[in-house]
């Protein structure tokens, strides 16, 4: 199974990873704020992740690490 | 489990200062990945522009130097001629390369200087607050063209890649985009080829990356990437405009 980890403190909540995900398993945590004051992206549905790294490819802040 | 994607080693740990959703971060990463793959981080020297990417020297782990506005190709020429064994690249925006730095760019290309130029075209001046750039599209609303760019008054946007491709000098001129995963991967290939050309001593390589500026375009990051597809790419088509080695290989 694939594993996606976010460096949440560096996330700016732009949502490009959420749009890039072909399995719709990412989301923006609307009820949370990180130290920068943004709502960060998080893995909503780990089971569906296929480890394609599309999210990391589109992330402008290099905060996503993908393992498979 | 094996790591299939992580932050490249040629980027420092400094967080990018760019706005949320700014593709500068993606393009920085592609350059850094290329440096990692070619193993040139130790001998690469980057030239930072004036513009949003002015602080690129904080983000790349290789040696960096800051040039006066638009003069990055001239500075890179000096570095490359003094230190021909180093890999020299510039990273410039459209306000830097296509406006004040046009002369330096054209003449560096005409001389076929053995350098790599990464040209980020987002059709606006980002750092100064969204003024009209030489690459702003006809009708595009900016701070200095609030009714849309009037081509009768302000002229037409410049297609830098097509223009430079008419010169005999340059080795490799291409335009790529970073609006979706496929285009990002193609952009990576083009950037890698541009660095490879320099390592092989082939000469001037320029990669124009069609990018976005969500903040100054007044859009969400997602809308900005869609606007690249719908408005930018019809005026700035993706493609290889000059590849002299490939042409010579085909002729043989």
XYZ file of N, CA, C and O in Angstrom, chain B residues 91-212:
488
model
N 17.777 31.843 -14.013
C 16.369 31.563 -13.721
C 15.673 32.920 -13.734
O 15.898 33.727 -12.847
N 14.895 33.206 -14.786
C 14.361 34.553 -14.955
C 12.865 34.552 -15.242
O 12.344 33.632 -15.852
N 12.215 35.635 -14.859
C 10.800 35.806 -15.180
C 10.629 36.609 -16.454
O 11.614 37.026 -17.079
N 9.376 36.865 -16.831
C 9.146 37.566 -18.093
C 9.407 39.062 -17.962
O 9.834 39.706 -18.922
N 9.174 39.643 -16.786
C 9.495 41.061 -16.621
C 10.988 41.290 -16.673
O 11.471 42.363 -17.054
N 11.756 40.284 -16.275
C 13.214 40.377 -16.236
C 13.813 40.084 -17.606
O 14.536 40.901 -18.174
N 13.448 38.927 -18.170
C 14.079 38.479 -19.419
C 13.507 39.183 -20.646
O 14.243 39.586 -21.540
N 12.172 39.349 -20.698
C 11.551 39.819 -21.932
C 11.429 41.343 -21.994
O 11.103 41.886 -23.030
N 11.671 42.030 -20.885
C 11.533 43.486 -20.900
C 12.897 44.151 -20.812
O 13.557 44.391 -21.812
N 13.355 44.384 -19.586
C 14.621 45.114 -19.431
C 15.813 44.274 -19.871
O 16.834 44.797 -20.288
N 15.676 42.940 -19.822
C 16.815 42.089 -20.160
C 16.778 41.538 -21.576
O 17.521 40.612 -21.908
N 15.919 42.097 -22.434
C 15.788 41.536 -23.783
C 17.105 41.592 -24.551
O 17.484 40.630 -25.228
N 17.831 42.707 -24.460
C 19.076 42.835 -25.216
C 20.082 41.773 -24.803
O 20.688 41.103 -25.651
N 20.236 41.598 -23.490
C 21.195 40.606 -22.987
C 20.806 39.203 -23.445
O 21.661 38.397 -23.805
N 19.494 38.930 -23.410
C 19.013 37.597 -23.793
C 19.285 37.320 -25.267
O 19.832 36.273 -25.634
N 18.886 38.281 -26.117
C 19.025 38.075 -27.556
C 20.499 37.918 -27.929
O 20.865 37.021 -28.712
N 21.366 38.752 -27.340
C 22.772 38.673 -27.735
C 23.474 37.442 -27.161
O 24.363 36.886 -27.804
N 23.069 37.014 -25.959
C 23.627 35.764 -25.428
C 23.238 34.606 -26.345
O 24.043 33.712 -26.618
N 21.988 34.626 -26.839
C 21.531 33.579 -27.756
C 22.267 33.676 -29.094
O 22.689 32.666 -29.655
N 22.443 34.900 -29.591
C 23.108 35.085 -30.879
C 24.564 34.623 -30.820
O 25.098 34.115 -31.798
N 25.197 34.805 -29.650
C 26.595 34.363 -29.490
C 26.681 32.868 -29.192
O 27.771 32.326 -29.079
N 25.530 32.225 -29.004
C 25.469 30.812 -28.622
C 26.340 30.532 -27.399
O 27.131 29.587 -27.375
N 26.168 31.385 -26.369
C 26.889 31.152 -25.109
C 26.472 29.802 -24.544
O 25.285 29.450 -24.585
N 27.423 29.078 -23.992
C 27.120 27.735 -23.482
C 26.506 27.813 -22.074
O 27.120 27.406 -21.092
N 25.286 28.380 -22.003
C 24.587 28.497 -20.724
C 23.152 27.981 -20.878
O 22.679 27.762 -21.982
N 22.500 27.774 -19.737
C 21.110 27.304 -19.730
C 20.242 28.407 -19.137
O 20.559 28.932 -18.075
N 19.168 28.764 -19.834
C 18.266 29.809 -19.354
C 16.899 29.190 -19.081
O 16.307 28.563 -19.956
N 16.415 29.356 -17.848
C 15.053 28.949 -17.494
C 14.223 30.229 -17.454
O 14.481 31.121 -16.638
N 13.256 30.333 -18.371
C 12.466 31.557 -18.536
C 11.029 31.279 -18.112
O 10.322 30.507 -18.742
N 10.619 31.883 -17.005
C 9.280 31.655 -16.462
C 8.353 32.763 -16.957
O 8.508 33.920 -16.598
N 7.395 32.388 -17.808
C 6.490 33.362 -18.419
C 5.109 33.245 -17.780
O 4.386 32.282 -18.020
N 4.752 34.246 -16.939
C 3.398 34.232 -16.377
C 2.603 35.473 -16.772
O 1.585 35.792 -16.156
N 3.070 36.177 -17.800
C 2.305 37.249 -18.442
C 1.978 38.421 -17.524
O 1.023 39.142 -17.760
N 2.784 38.628 -16.484
C 2.515 39.758 -15.583
C 3.774 40.023 -14.736
O 4.629 39.148 -14.620
N 3.884 41.239 -14.216
C 4.927 41.520 -13.219
C 4.383 41.099 -11.863
O 3.473 41.731 -11.338
N 4.924 40.036 -11.293
C 4.380 39.511 -10.048
C 4.822 40.290 -8.820
O 3.999 40.760 -8.038
N 6.137 40.463 -8.658
C 6.656 41.000 -7.391
C 6.194 42.426 -7.141
O 5.898 42.806 -6.015
N 6.105 43.227 -8.203
C 5.771 44.635 -8.005
C 4.274 44.876 -7.910
O 3.847 46.018 -7.790
N 3.467 43.834 -8.019
C 2.051 43.999 -7.748
C 1.134 43.864 -8.933
O 0.002 44.346 -8.897
N 1.592 43.252 -10.016
C 0.665 42.905 -11.091
C 0.532 43.931 -12.185
O -0.564 44.194 -12.669
N 1.647 44.546 -12.612
C 1.588 45.459 -13.762
C 1.675 44.682 -15.068
O 2.070 43.523 -15.101
N 1.350 45.373 -16.172
C 1.392 44.750 -17.493
C 2.843 44.440 -17.885
O 3.714 45.288 -17.725
N 3.070 43.250 -18.407
C 4.404 42.835 -18.844
C 4.417 42.782 -20.375
O 3.361 42.835 -21.010
N 5.627 42.669 -20.986
C 5.674 42.547 -22.448
C 4.936 41.311 -22.951
O 4.618 41.213 -24.128
N 4.714 40.357 -22.036
C 4.070 39.101 -22.417
C 2.595 39.057 -22.031
O 1.942 38.042 -22.271
N 2.056 40.125 -21.436
C 0.628 40.135 -21.072
C -0.225 39.994 -22.335
O 0.081 40.594 -23.366
N -1.293 39.223 -22.234
C -2.093 38.906 -23.418
C -2.971 40.098 -23.827
O -3.300 40.946 -22.996
N -3.368 40.181 -25.111
C -4.293 41.230 -25.538
C -5.590 41.148 -24.718
O -6.152 40.066 -24.555
N -6.010 42.274 -24.182
C -7.236 42.287 -23.392
C -7.061 41.905 -21.937
O -8.008 41.964 -21.157
N -5.833 41.506 -21.552
C -5.623 41.067 -20.167
C -5.679 42.249 -19.205
O -5.030 43.274 -19.423
N -6.453 42.096 -18.142
C -6.578 43.165 -17.139
C -5.428 43.054 -16.142
O -5.198 41.989 -15.562
N -4.674 44.143 -16.003
C -3.607 44.206 -15.006
C -3.734 45.547 -14.286
O -4.607 46.359 -14.618
N -2.843 45.795 -13.330
C -2.900 47.067 -12.598
C -2.719 48.261 -13.526
O -3.298 49.318 -13.301
N -1.888 48.117 -14.543
C -1.623 49.244 -15.441
C -2.421 49.150 -16.744
O -2.248 49.993 -17.622
N -3.263 48.138 -16.881
C -4.191 48.085 -18.021
C -5.556 47.672 -17.475
O -6.037 46.569 -17.734
N -6.181 48.568 -16.676
C -7.418 48.185 -15.977
C -8.581 47.887 -16.912
O -9.543 47.229 -16.507
N -8.500 48.374 -18.181
C -9.574 48.068 -19.145
C -9.150 46.957 -20.097
O -9.769 46.748 -21.138
N -8.060 46.278 -19.784
C -7.540 45.229 -20.657
C -6.440 45.797 -21.538
O -6.458 46.974 -21.892
N -5.453 44.964 -21.912
C -4.342 45.442 -22.735
C -4.851 45.855 -24.113
O -5.398 45.025 -24.851
N -4.648 47.109 -24.448
C -5.049 47.635 -25.755
C -3.839 47.534 -26.683
O -2.856 48.259 -26.526
N -3.901 46.644 -27.674
C -2.726 46.401 -28.512
C -2.411 47.584 -29.426
O -1.279 47.735 -29.883
N -3.397 48.453 -29.676
C -3.115 49.635 -30.501
C -2.261 50.643 -29.737
O -1.506 51.405 -30.335
N -2.403 50.625 -28.435
C -1.685 51.581 -27.599
C -0.402 50.965 -27.023
O 0.644 51.605 -26.971
N -0.474 49.708 -26.583
C 0.637 49.078 -25.849
C 1.402 48.061 -26.687
O 2.385 47.498 -26.212
N 0.973 47.787 -27.888
C 1.670 46.793 -28.694
C 1.241 45.382 -28.365
O 0.452 45.149 -27.456
N 1.791 44.462 -29.139
C 1.416 43.061 -28.989
C 2.399 42.332 -28.078
O 3.569 42.695 -28.037
N 1.910 41.312 -27.381
C 2.819 40.527 -26.542
C 3.908 39.826 -27.376
O 3.666 39.453 -28.526
N 5.081 39.677 -26.759
C 6.237 39.121 -27.472
C 6.315 37.617 -27.228
O 6.286 37.165 -26.091
N 6.438 36.881 -28.340
C 6.672 35.435 -28.216
C 8.183 35.226 -28.263
O 8.781 35.164 -29.338
N 8.791 35.097 -27.076
C 10.252 35.083 -26.986
C 10.852 33.848 -27.677
O 11.835 33.949 -28.404
N 10.237 32.696 -27.467
C 10.828 31.475 -28.031
C 10.854 31.515 -29.551
O 11.871 31.202 -30.180
N 9.724 31.921 -30.159
C 9.658 31.989 -31.622
C 10.685 32.988 -32.155
O 11.342 32.744 -33.169
N 10.809 34.116 -31.436
C 11.733 35.160 -31.886
C 13.188 34.661 -31.837
O 13.936 34.812 -32.804
N 13.566 34.043 -30.723
C 14.952 33.580 -30.592
C 15.244 32.428 -31.556
O 16.386 32.259 -32.000
N 14.213 31.658 -31.887
C 14.423 30.516 -32.780
C 14.783 30.956 -34.201
O 15.298 30.161 -34.987
N 14.524 32.244 -34.538
C 14.896 32.717 -35.872
C 16.399 32.986 -35.965
O 16.930 33.140 -37.061
N 17.083 33.066 -34.814
C 18.524 33.325 -34.829
C 19.285 32.059 -35.210
O 18.846 30.951 -34.916
N 20.444 32.255 -35.832
C 21.302 31.105 -36.164
C 21.964 30.538 -34.913
O 22.296 29.367 -34.849
N 22.208 31.407 -33.921
C 23.037 31.053 -32.768
C 22.563 29.919 -31.892
O 23.258 28.906 -31.749
N 21.375 30.037 -31.278
C 21.052 29.133 -30.168
C 20.934 27.665 -30.560
O 20.584 27.323 -31.680
N 21.231 26.816 -29.581
C 21.200 25.371 -29.787
C 19.794 24.811 -29.592
O 19.319 24.027 -30.413
N 19.149 25.238 -28.512
C 17.889 24.571 -28.124
C 16.930 25.603 -27.544
O 17.243 26.272 -26.565
N 15.786 25.776 -28.182
C 14.746 26.692 -27.707
C 13.444 25.908 -27.643
O 12.998 25.353 -28.648
N 12.824 25.888 -26.480
C 11.575 25.133 -26.352
C 10.622 25.843 -25.409
O 11.042 26.648 -24.581
N 9.326 25.578 -25.579
C 8.340 26.111 -24.641
C 7.564 24.962 -24.018
O 7.118 24.063 -24.731
N 7.435 25.003 -22.688
C 6.700 23.977 -21.953
C 5.721 24.698 -21.020
O 5.715 25.920 -20.945
N 4.883 23.941 -20.315
C 3.943 24.542 -19.362
C 3.897 23.687 -18.105
O 4.371 22.546 -18.102
N 3.348 24.244 -17.036
C 3.268 23.493 -15.772
C 1.829 23.474 -15.240
O 1.606 23.553 -14.052
N 0.855 23.364 -16.165
C -0.532 23.444 -15.719
C -1.144 22.090 -15.372
O -2.217 22.038 -14.800
N -0.497 20.995 -15.719
C -0.992 19.689 -15.269
C 0.183 18.712 -15.168
O 1.313 19.050 -15.530
N -0.109 17.513 -14.670
C 0.966 16.563 -14.373
C 1.758 16.202 -15.633
O 2.987 16.163 -15.633
N 1.036 15.994 -16.729
C 1.695 15.605 -17.975
C 2.665 16.703 -18.437
O 3.813 16.429 -18.801
N 2.183 17.943 -18.416
C 3.032 19.046 -18.860
C 4.211 19.263 -17.921
O 5.300 19.631 -18.371
N 3.996 19.029 -16.610
C 5.113 19.171 -15.665
C 6.199 18.145 -15.994
O 7.388 18.447 -15.994
N 5.772 16.926 -16.310
C 6.767 15.880 -16.630
C 7.506 16.208 -17.918
O 8.707 15.980 -18.028
N 6.782 16.769 -18.912
C 7.456 17.168 -20.150
C 8.403 18.338 -19.908
O 9.476 18.415 -20.520
N 7.993 19.233 -18.996
C 8.854 20.368 -18.650
C 10.159 19.859 -18.040
O 11.253 20.368 -18.334
N 10.048 18.844 -17.216
C 11.247 18.261 -16.592
C 12.207 17.721 -17.662
O 13.414 17.956 -17.611
N 11.654 17.040 -18.657
C 12.498 16.481 -19.727
C 13.212 17.600 -20.478
O 14.399 17.481 -20.810
N 12.475 18.695 -20.755
C 13.071 19.805 -21.497
C 14.184 20.456 -20.686
O 15.252 20.786 -21.224
N 13.948 20.646 -19.389
C 14.962 21.284 -18.532
C 16.198 20.387 -18.448
O 17.332 20.849 -18.529
N 15.974 19.094 -18.340
C 17.110 18.171 -18.267
C 17.930 18.213 -19.561
O 19.157 18.228 -19.532
N 17.232 18.278 -20.682
C 17.940 18.346 -21.967
C 18.740 19.646 -22.070
O 19.858 19.657 -22.584
N 18.161 20.730 -21.546
C 18.854 22.018 -21.597
C 20.157 21.975 -20.806
O 21.178 22.537 -21.231
N 20.143 21.302 -19.656
C 21.374 21.165 -18.868
C 22.342 20.186 -19.542
O 23.549 20.407 -19.559
N 21.788 19.124 -20.103
C 22.621 18.120 -20.780
C 23.365 18.762 -21.955
O 24.548 18.484 -22.177
N 22.675 19.647 -22.684
C 23.305 20.345 -23.807
C 24.531 21.119 -23.338
O 25.560 21.154 -24.014
N 24.385 21.769 -22.184
C 25.513 22.557 -21.678
C 26.683 21.659 -21.278
O 27.839 21.958 -21.576
N 26.376 20.530 -20.636
C 27.425 19.592 -20.236
C 28.182 19.101 -21.473
O 29.400 18.948 -21.458
N 27.448 18.888 -22.567
C 28.075 18.410 -23.806
C 28.680 19.535 -24.624
O 29.190 19.300 -25.729
N 28.578 20.770 -24.112
C 29.203 21.908 -24.792
C 28.503 22.349 -26.058
O 29.116 22.947 -26.946
N 27.202 22.081 -26.152
C 26.496 22.388 -27.404
C 26.128 23.857 -27.541
O 25.988 24.353 -28.649
N 25.906 24.546 -26.412
C 25.604 25.969 -26.503
C 24.320 26.383 -25.823
O 23.791 25.678 -24.969
N 23.805 27.536 -26.254
C 22.699 28.230 -25.587
C 21.394 27.422 -25.620
O 20.897 27.081 -26.690
N 20.865 27.139 -24.453
C 19.585 26.433 -24.360
C 18.626 27.270 -23.533
O 18.973 27.713 -22.436
N 17.429 27.503 -24.053
C 16.422 28.275 -23.321
C 15.134 27.463 -23.221
O 14.633 26.961 -24.230
N 14.642 27.311 -21.992
C 13.363 26.640 -21.769
C 12.381 27.685 -21.264
O 12.565 28.242 -20.188
N 11.362 28.003 -22.071
C 10.318 28.927 -21.646
C 9.224 28.124 -20.959
O 8.660 27.213 -21.556
N 8.962 28.429 -19.702
C 7.950 27.699 -18.943
C 6.736 28.602 -18.782
O 6.813 29.646 -18.139
N 5.617 28.236 -19.395
C 4.381 29.008 -19.242
C 3.821 28.706 -17.852
O 3.513 27.567 -17.523
N 3.757 29.754 -17.034
C 3.440 29.601 -15.626
C 2.224 30.448 -15.273
O 1.587 31.020 -16.160
N 1.901 30.525 -13.991
C 0.709 31.256 -13.569
C 1.057 32.238 -12.461
O 2.120 32.150 -11.848
